[in-house]
Structure formats: structure tokens, C-alpha cells
């Protein structure tokens, strides 16, 4: 029987030293990555809380807007604020979902690394077992028995560590799956928020359209129409283009109201505006500025064009089964002139009697 060499066996000592150092380094690296993932989870939780706060703010604004709707009609400013709040919340939820997907991918990588380490420890344990079997076959003295016991203990310890690594890898995969599920839920909620924001925006635009349109004649209301006229003036000044304003006064409205009632007066105004629309272009502006007074803006037109169009309007109204008359004054835009100045000149151009 050969003498047992002094010191640790060369093969097991080298493997133990190298694998021990590498495993310790991997454990340290995985611990750091898991701490980073924990920080990512906290960041995602904070983002969820911020999104929830944004939802609450938007809900409060919606309730306030609903209360105002019941009492005084729609408040476009509050609706717009609510819509922007939903857009911000949807964006935050989209970002949170992205971070959760990234965290899930990182957890999968950690799990793969732990599986690899577990497999490496299993291989090391098998090498210990093979070494032990070989030594058992060759050496049976007391010192070899002690060494065999030591190797067996190390192999068992490696197997336990491999099992622990697999358990941690499974836990990391479960957490990655949970992160993906949460990210998917966040994306769905963000999509719902965006859809609600679009619906709010469309509802607001519909309310604004209704509020800015004269219900009787379909012309623009005074406030919205004069704002549109200022834009037309700015465009004309910027491009050095032409623009003519016609100031229209529907003749005899008070007399019709007194003699036949307000329904007849309303019908008179509607006939007048319909006749004007037939002679103006689809993009020409018609604004109701008073009970029986309208301002029409014709971009790119000359005074001659405007007078010709309204001559046709007067002819059509005179030839209708229920004839009526309009007076019209005209003014073409001058450099640096503003809307109220242009309208005042057109008003001053109104004839004393119909027919102009």
C-alpha cells in the first residue's frame, strides 16, 4: 500500500481554491445585482404612487368640472387641465411599465447565473465523489477514511448550495414573471388613460364648437368670431394679402317681431344668413355681432368682388317667397389695422337705406 502524500490532495485543493474564489465573487456580484433590482422595484413603486396621485388629481378636476356643468355649463379650462393630467399619468405609467420589463429581464439574467452556478457546484460535487471513490479503492487506512469524510462533507455542502442557488433562481424567475404581469397591467392602464384623455379632448372640442356657434343662424358667435377675424387679419398682414369686411344689417327685424312674433323674426334671420352663405366661399367668416347684425370677412377679395357677391345676396332675398332686405357696408384692410377699426369703418359705410 502506497504512503499517503502529506497536505491536501493536489486535484481537490486546486479545484476547491479556484471554485471557492469564483463562487464567492459570483455571490458578491449577484448580491449587488439583486440590490439594484430592489432599488428598481422601489423606483417603480414610487412611479406607481405618482401615477395614482395624478389619477386622483384628474378625478378631482373631473368632479369639479361636472359640478360646474350641472350649475353653469361646461368649463373648457378645467376640462383641458383634466385632460393634460390624464396624458401625464398615461406617460408615467408607460415609463413604469418599461422599467418593470427591464427589471424582469435582469431577474431572468440573475436566475440564469444562479442555475449556472448550481450546475457548476453539482459538477464539483461529482468530482469530489469520483475522487473519493478512487481513493477508497486504493487506500483504506485511517487517514484516508478521515479525508474521505472531509471530501464527502464538502460534496454534500456543494449540493446544498446548488439546491439553494436553484431555489433563488426560481424565486428570481417568479419575481420576473410578476414584474412582467405588473408591467402589462401598467401598459393597459396607461392605454385606458390615453383613451379617456382623447375622449375628454373630443368632448371639450365639441362643447367649444357648440359654445362658439350661434344656435339660430349657424354663424360664429361674437367672441369666437372676432378672435377668428383677428387671426385672418394677422395672416393678411403677414402675407400682405387682401381682406374685405362686410357689415350686414338685416332690415325690418323689429317690425317682423312686433307684427308676426319672434318665430317669424328668427326665420327672417335664418333666410338672410342662408342667402349670404350661398354667395360666400366655405372658408369665409360670418359672425353674428348683434341681434340683426353680422360681420363677414372675405380674405383675398377686393371691394369690387365683395360688392358683387352681396348684390347677388340682395337679389336672392328680394326674389324669395318671403322677401327681405339687407343693408351692407364695406371696408378693405389697410396696413397695421386691427379688427375693431376695420369693423367700425364697415359699419360707418352702411347706407341710410337698403339697396347698396
Coordinates of C-alpha atoms in Angstrom, one line a residue:
X1 CA 0.0 0.0 0.0
X2 CA 1.4 3.4 -1.0
X3 CA 2.1 6.1 1.6
X4 CA -0.5 8.9 1.7
X5 CA 1.1 12.2 0.5
X6 CA 1.3 15.0 3.0
X7 CA -1.0 18.1 2.7
X8 CA -4.3 18.4 0.8
X9 CA -4.6 16.4 -2.4
X10 CA -3.4 18.5 -5.4
X11 CA -6.6 18.0 -7.5
X12 CA -9.1 18.7 -4.8
X13 CA -7.1 21.6 -3.4
X14 CA -6.8 23.3 -6.7
X15 CA -10.4 22.8 -7.6
X16 CA -11.6 23.9 -4.2
X17 CA -9.5 27.0 -4.2
X18 CA -10.4 28.1 -7.7
X19 CA -14.1 27.3 -7.4
X20 CA -14.4 28.8 -3.9
X21 CA -12.9 32.1 -5.1
X22 CA -15.0 32.2 -8.2
X23 CA -18.2 31.3 -6.3
X24 CA -17.5 34.0 -3.7
X25 CA -17.0 36.5 -6.5
X26 CA -20.2 35.4 -8.2
X27 CA -22.2 35.5 -5.0
X28 CA -21.0 39.1 -4.3
X29 CA -21.8 40.1 -7.9
X30 CA -25.3 38.6 -7.7
X31 CA -26.0 40.2 -4.4
X32 CA -25.1 43.6 -5.8
X33 CA -27.4 43.0 -8.8
X34 CA -30.3 41.9 -6.6
X35 CA -29.8 45.1 -4.6
X36 CA -30.0 47.1 -7.8
X37 CA -33.2 45.2 -8.7
X38 CA -34.6 46.0 -5.3
X39 CA -33.9 49.7 -5.9
X40 CA -35.6 49.4 -9.3
X41 CA -38.7 47.9 -7.6
X42 CA -38.7 50.9 -5.2
X43 CA -38.4 53.3 -8.1
X44 CA -41.3 51.6 -9.9
X45 CA -43.4 51.7 -6.7
X46 CA -42.7 55.4 -6.4
X47 CA -43.7 55.9 -10.0
X48 CA -46.9 53.9 -9.4
X49 CA -47.7 56.2 -6.4
X50 CA -47.1 59.3 -8.5
X51 CA -49.4 58.0 -11.2
X52 CA -52.0 57.2 -8.6
X53 CA -51.7 60.8 -7.3
X54 CA -52.1 62.0 -10.9
X55 CA -55.2 59.9 -11.3
X56 CA -56.7 61.3 -8.1
X57 CA -55.9 64.9 -9.3
X58 CA -57.6 64.3 -12.7
X59 CA -60.6 62.7 -10.9
X60 CA -60.9 65.7 -8.6
X61 CA -60.8 68.0 -11.7
X62 CA -63.4 65.9 -13.5
X63 CA -65.7 66.1 -10.4
X64 CA -65.2 69.9 -10.2
X65 CA -65.9 70.2 -14.0
X66 CA -69.0 68.0 -13.6
X67 CA -70.3 70.2 -10.7
X68 CA -69.8 73.3 -12.8
X69 CA -71.6 71.6 -15.8
X70 CA -74.6 71.0 -13.6
X71 CA -74.6 74.6 -12.3
X72 CA -73.3 76.8 -15.1
X73 CA -72.4 74.8 -18.1
X74 CA -69.0 73.4 -19.2
X75 CA -65.7 74.9 -18.1
X76 CA -63.2 74.3 -21.0
X77 CA -60.2 75.3 -18.9
X78 CA -60.9 72.7 -16.2
X79 CA -61.6 70.0 -18.8
X80 CA -58.3 70.8 -20.6
X81 CA -56.5 70.7 -17.2
X82 CA -58.0 67.3 -16.5
X83 CA -57.1 66.0 -20.0
X84 CA -53.5 67.1 -19.5
X85 CA -53.4 65.4 -16.1
X86 CA -54.5 62.1 -17.8
X87 CA -51.9 62.4 -20.5
X88 CA -49.2 62.9 -17.9
X89 CA -50.4 59.9 -15.9
X90 CA -50.5 57.8 -19.0
X91 CA -46.9 58.7 -19.8
X92 CA -45.8 57.9 -16.3
X93 CA -47.5 54.5 -16.4
X94 CA -45.8 53.8 -19.8
X95 CA -42.4 54.6 -18.3
X96 CA -43.1 52.5 -15.2
X97 CA -44.1 49.5 -17.4
X98 CA -40.8 49.9 -19.4
X99 CA -38.8 49.8 -16.2
X100 CA -40.7 46.8 -15.0
X101 CA -39.9 44.9 -18.2
X102 CA -36.2 45.8 -17.8
X103 CA -36.3 44.6 -14.2
X104 CA -37.9 41.3 -15.3
X105 CA -35.1 40.8 -17.9
X106 CA -32.5 41.5 -15.3
X107 CA -34.0 39.0 -12.9
X108 CA -34.0 36.4 -15.6
X109 CA -30.3 37.0 -16.1
X110 CA -29.7 36.6 -12.4
X111 CA -31.7 33.4 -12.4
X112 CA -29.7 32.0 -15.3
X113 CA -26.5 32.8 -13.5
X114 CA -27.7 31.1 -10.4
X115 CA -28.6 28.0 -12.4
X116 CA -25.2 28.0 -13.9
X117 CA -23.6 28.2 -10.5
X118 CA -25.8 25.4 -9.2
X119 CA -24.7 23.2 -12.2
X120 CA -21.1 24.1 -11.5
X121 CA -21.4 23.1 -7.9
X122 CA -23.1 19.8 -8.9
X123 CA -20.1 19.1 -11.2
X124 CA -17.7 19.9 -8.4
X125 CA -19.6 17.6 -6.0
X126 CA -19.4 14.8 -8.6
X127 CA -15.7 15.3 -9.0
X128 CA -15.4 15.0 -5.2
X129 CA -17.4 11.8 -5.3
X130 CA -15.2 10.3 -8.1
X131 CA -12.1 11.3 -6.2
X132 CA -13.4 9.8 -3.1
X133 CA -14.3 6.5 -4.8
X134 CA -10.9 6.3 -6.4
X135 CA -9.1 6.9 -3.1
X136 CA -11.4 4.4 -1.3
X137 CA -10.4 1.8 -3.8
X138 CA -6.7 2.4 -3.4
X139 CA -6.3 3.5 0.2
X140 CA -8.1 2.1 3.2
X141 CA -6.1 3.3 6.2
X142 CA -7.4 5.7 8.9
X143 CA -6.0 8.8 7.4
X144 CA -7.8 8.1 4.1
X145 CA -11.0 7.5 5.9
X146 CA -10.8 10.9 7.5
X147 CA -10.0 12.5 4.2
X148 CA -12.9 10.7 2.6
X149 CA -15.2 12.0 5.3
X150 CA -13.9 15.5 4.6
X151 CA -14.5 15.2 0.9
X152 CA -18.0 13.8 1.4
X153 CA -18.8 16.7 3.7
X154 CA -17.6 19.1 1.0
X155 CA -19.6 17.4 -1.7
X156 CA -22.8 17.5 0.4
X157 CA -22.2 21.1 1.2
X158 CA -21.8 21.9 -2.5
X159 CA -25.0 20.0 -3.2
X160 CA -26.9 22.0 -0.6
X161 CA -25.5 25.3 -2.0
X162 CA -26.5 24.2 -5.5
X163 CA -30.1 23.5 -4.3
X164 CA -30.1 26.9 -2.6
X165 CA -29.0 28.5 -5.8
X166 CA -31.7 26.8 -7.7
X167 CA -34.3 27.9 -5.2
X168 CA -33.0 31.5 -5.5
X169 CA -33.1 31.2 -9.3
X170 CA -36.7 30.0 -9.2
X171 CA -37.6 32.9 -6.9
X172 CA -36.0 35.4 -9.2
X173 CA -37.9 33.9 -12.1
X174 CA -41.2 34.2 -10.2
X175 CA -40.4 37.8 -9.4
X176 CA -39.5 38.4 -13.0
X177 CA -42.9 37.0 -14.1
X178 CA -44.7 39.2 -11.5
X179 CA -42.8 42.2 -12.8
X180 CA -43.9 41.4 -16.4
X181 CA -47.5 41.0 -15.2
X182 CA -47.4 44.3 -13.4
X183 CA -45.8 46.0 -16.4
X184 CA -48.6 44.6 -18.7
X185 CA -51.2 45.9 -16.3
X186 CA -49.5 49.3 -16.2
X187 CA -49.5 49.4 -20.0
X188 CA -53.2 48.6 -20.1
X189 CA -54.0 51.2 -17.6
X190 CA -51.8 53.8 -19.5
X191 CA -53.8 52.9 -22.7
X192 CA -57.1 53.4 -20.8
X193 CA -55.8 56.8 -19.5
X194 CA -54.9 57.8 -23.0
X195 CA -58.2 56.7 -24.4
X196 CA -60.0 58.7 -21.6
X197 CA -57.8 61.7 -22.3
X198 CA -58.8 61.5 -26.0
X199 CA -62.5 61.2 -25.2
X200 CA -62.2 64.2 -22.8
X201 CA -60.4 66.2 -25.6
X202 CA -63.1 65.3 -28.1
X203 CA -65.9 66.2 -25.7
X204 CA -64.2 69.5 -24.9
X205 CA -63.8 70.4 -28.6
X206 CA -67.5 69.5 -29.1
X207 CA -68.5 71.8 -26.3
X208 CA -66.3 74.6 -27.6
X209 CA -67.8 74.1 -31.1
X210 CA -71.3 74.4 -29.7
X211 CA -70.4 77.4 -27.5
X212 CA -68.8 79.2 -30.4
X213 CA -71.7 78.7 -32.9
X214 CA -74.9 80.8 -32.9
X215 CA -77.6 78.2 -32.4
X216 CA -80.2 80.1 -34.5
X217 CA -78.2 81.0 -37.7
X218 CA -75.1 78.8 -37.5
X219 CA -72.8 81.8 -37.7
X220 CA -69.9 82.2 -35.3
X221 CA -70.7 83.8 -32.0
X222 CA -69.3 87.3 -31.4
X223 CA -66.4 86.4 -29.0
X224 CA -65.2 83.4 -31.0
X225 CA -65.8 85.1 -34.4
X226 CA -63.9 88.2 -33.6
X227 CA -61.0 86.1 -32.4
X228 CA -61.1 84.3 -35.8
X229 CA -61.2 87.7 -37.5
X230 CA -58.0 88.8 -35.7
X231 CA -56.3 85.6 -37.0
X232 CA -57.4 86.4 -40.5
X233 CA -56.1 90.0 -40.2
X234 CA -52.7 88.7 -38.8
X235 CA -52.4 86.3 -41.8
X236 CA -53.3 89.1 -44.3
X237 CA -50.7 91.5 -42.7
X238 CA -48.1 88.8 -42.6
X239 CA -48.6 87.8 -46.3
X240 CA -49.5 91.3 -47.5
X241 CA -52.8 89.8 -48.7
X242 CA -56.1 91.5 -49.3
X243 CA -59.1 91.2 -47.0
X244 CA -62.6 92.9 -47.1
X245 CA -65.1 93.1 -44.3
X246 CA -68.8 93.5 -44.9
X247 CA -71.1 94.8 -42.2
X248 CA -74.6 93.4 -42.7
X249 CA -77.8 94.8 -41.1
X250 CA -81.0 92.7 -41.7
X251 CA -83.7 95.3 -42.3
X252 CA -87.0 95.2 -40.5
X253 CA -86.4 92.6 -37.8
X254 CA -88.1 94.6 -35.0
X255 CA -91.1 95.2 -37.2
X256 CA -91.4 91.5 -38.0
X257 CA -91.1 90.5 -34.4
X258 CA -93.7 93.1 -33.4
X259 CA -96.2 92.1 -36.2
X260 CA -95.7 88.4 -36.5
X261 CA -93.8 87.2 -33.4
X262 CA -90.3 86.3 -32.7
X263 CA -90.5 83.0 -34.5
X264 CA -91.1 84.9 -37.7
X265 CA -88.1 87.2 -36.8
X266 CA -85.9 84.1 -36.3
X267 CA -86.9 82.7 -39.7
X268 CA -86.1 86.1 -41.3
X269 CA -82.5 86.0 -39.8
X270 CA -82.1 82.4 -41.0
X271 CA -83.1 83.2 -44.5
X272 CA -80.7 86.1 -44.6
X273 CA -77.7 84.0 -43.4
X274 CA -78.6 81.2 -45.8
X275 CA -78.6 83.7 -48.7
X276 CA -75.2 85.1 -47.6
X277 CA -73.7 81.6 -47.4
X278 CA -74.7 80.8 -50.9
X279 CA -72.6 83.7 -52.2
X280 CA -69.6 83.4 -49.9
X281 CA -66.9 80.7 -50.0
X282 CA -67.0 77.9 -47.5
X283 CA -64.0 79.3 -45.6
X284 CA -65.3 82.9 -45.5
X285 CA -66.1 84.1 -42.0
X286 CA -69.7 85.0 -40.9
X287 CA -70.0 86.4 -37.3
X288 CA -73.2 87.4 -35.6
X289 CA -72.2 90.6 -33.7
X290 CA -75.7 91.8 -32.7
X291 CA -79.4 90.8 -32.8
X292 CA -79.7 91.6 -36.6
X293 CA -76.1 92.5 -37.4
X294 CA -73.5 90.3 -39.0
X295 CA -69.8 90.8 -40.0
X296 CA -68.5 88.8 -42.9
X297 CA -64.7 88.6 -43.7
X298 CA -63.5 87.7 -47.2
X299 CA -59.8 87.0 -47.5
X300 CA -58.1 87.6 -50.8
X301 CA -61.1 89.6 -52.1
X302 CA -61.4 93.1 -53.5
X303 CA -64.1 95.7 -52.7
X304 CA -65.5 95.0 -56.2
X305 CA -65.7 91.3 -55.5
X306 CA -67.4 91.8 -52.2
X307 CA -70.0 94.3 -53.6
X308 CA -70.8 91.9 -56.5
X309 CA -71.3 89.0 -54.0
X310 CA -73.7 91.0 -51.8
X311 CA -75.6 92.3 -54.8
X312 CA -76.4 88.7 -55.6
X313 CA -77.4 88.2 -51.9
X314 CA -79.9 91.1 -52.1
X315 CA -81.3 89.9 -55.4
X316 CA -81.8 86.4 -54.0
X317 CA -83.6 87.7 -50.9
X318 CA -85.8 90.0 -52.9
X319 CA -86.8 87.1 -55.2
X320 CA -87.7 84.7 -52.4
X321 CA -91.3 83.8 -51.5
X322 CA -90.8 85.7 -48.3
X323 CA -88.7 88.7 -49.5
X324 CA -86.5 90.6 -47.1
X325 CA -83.7 93.2 -47.4
X326 CA -80.2 93.8 -46.0
X327 CA -78.0 96.9 -45.8
X328 CA -74.3 96.3 -46.3
X329 CA -71.2 98.5 -45.6
X330 CA -67.7 97.6 -46.8
X331 CA -64.1 98.2 -45.7
X332 CA -60.9 96.8 -47.1
X333 CA -57.9 96.1 -44.8
X334 CA -55.2 98.8 -44.5
X335 CA -51.7 98.2 -43.2
X336 CA -51.5 97.7 -39.4
X337 CA -55.3 98.0 -39.0
X338 CA -56.9 95.9 -36.3
X339 CA -60.3 94.2 -36.3
X340 CA -62.4 96.7 -34.3
X341 CA -61.1 99.6 -36.6
X342 CA -61.9 97.6 -39.7
X343 CA -65.4 96.8 -38.5
X344 CA -66.1 100.4 -37.4
X345 CA -65.2 101.6 -41.0
X346 CA -67.5 99.0 -42.5
X347 CA -70.3 100.0 -40.1
X348 CA -69.8 103.6 -41.0
X349 CA -70.2 102.6 -44.6
X350 CA -73.7 101.3 -44.1
X351 CA -76.2 103.1 -46.4
X352 CA -79.0 105.1 -45.0
X353 CA -81.5 102.9 -46.9
X354 CA -81.3 99.4 -48.4
X355 CA -80.1 98.8 -51.9
X356 CA -76.4 99.5 -51.8

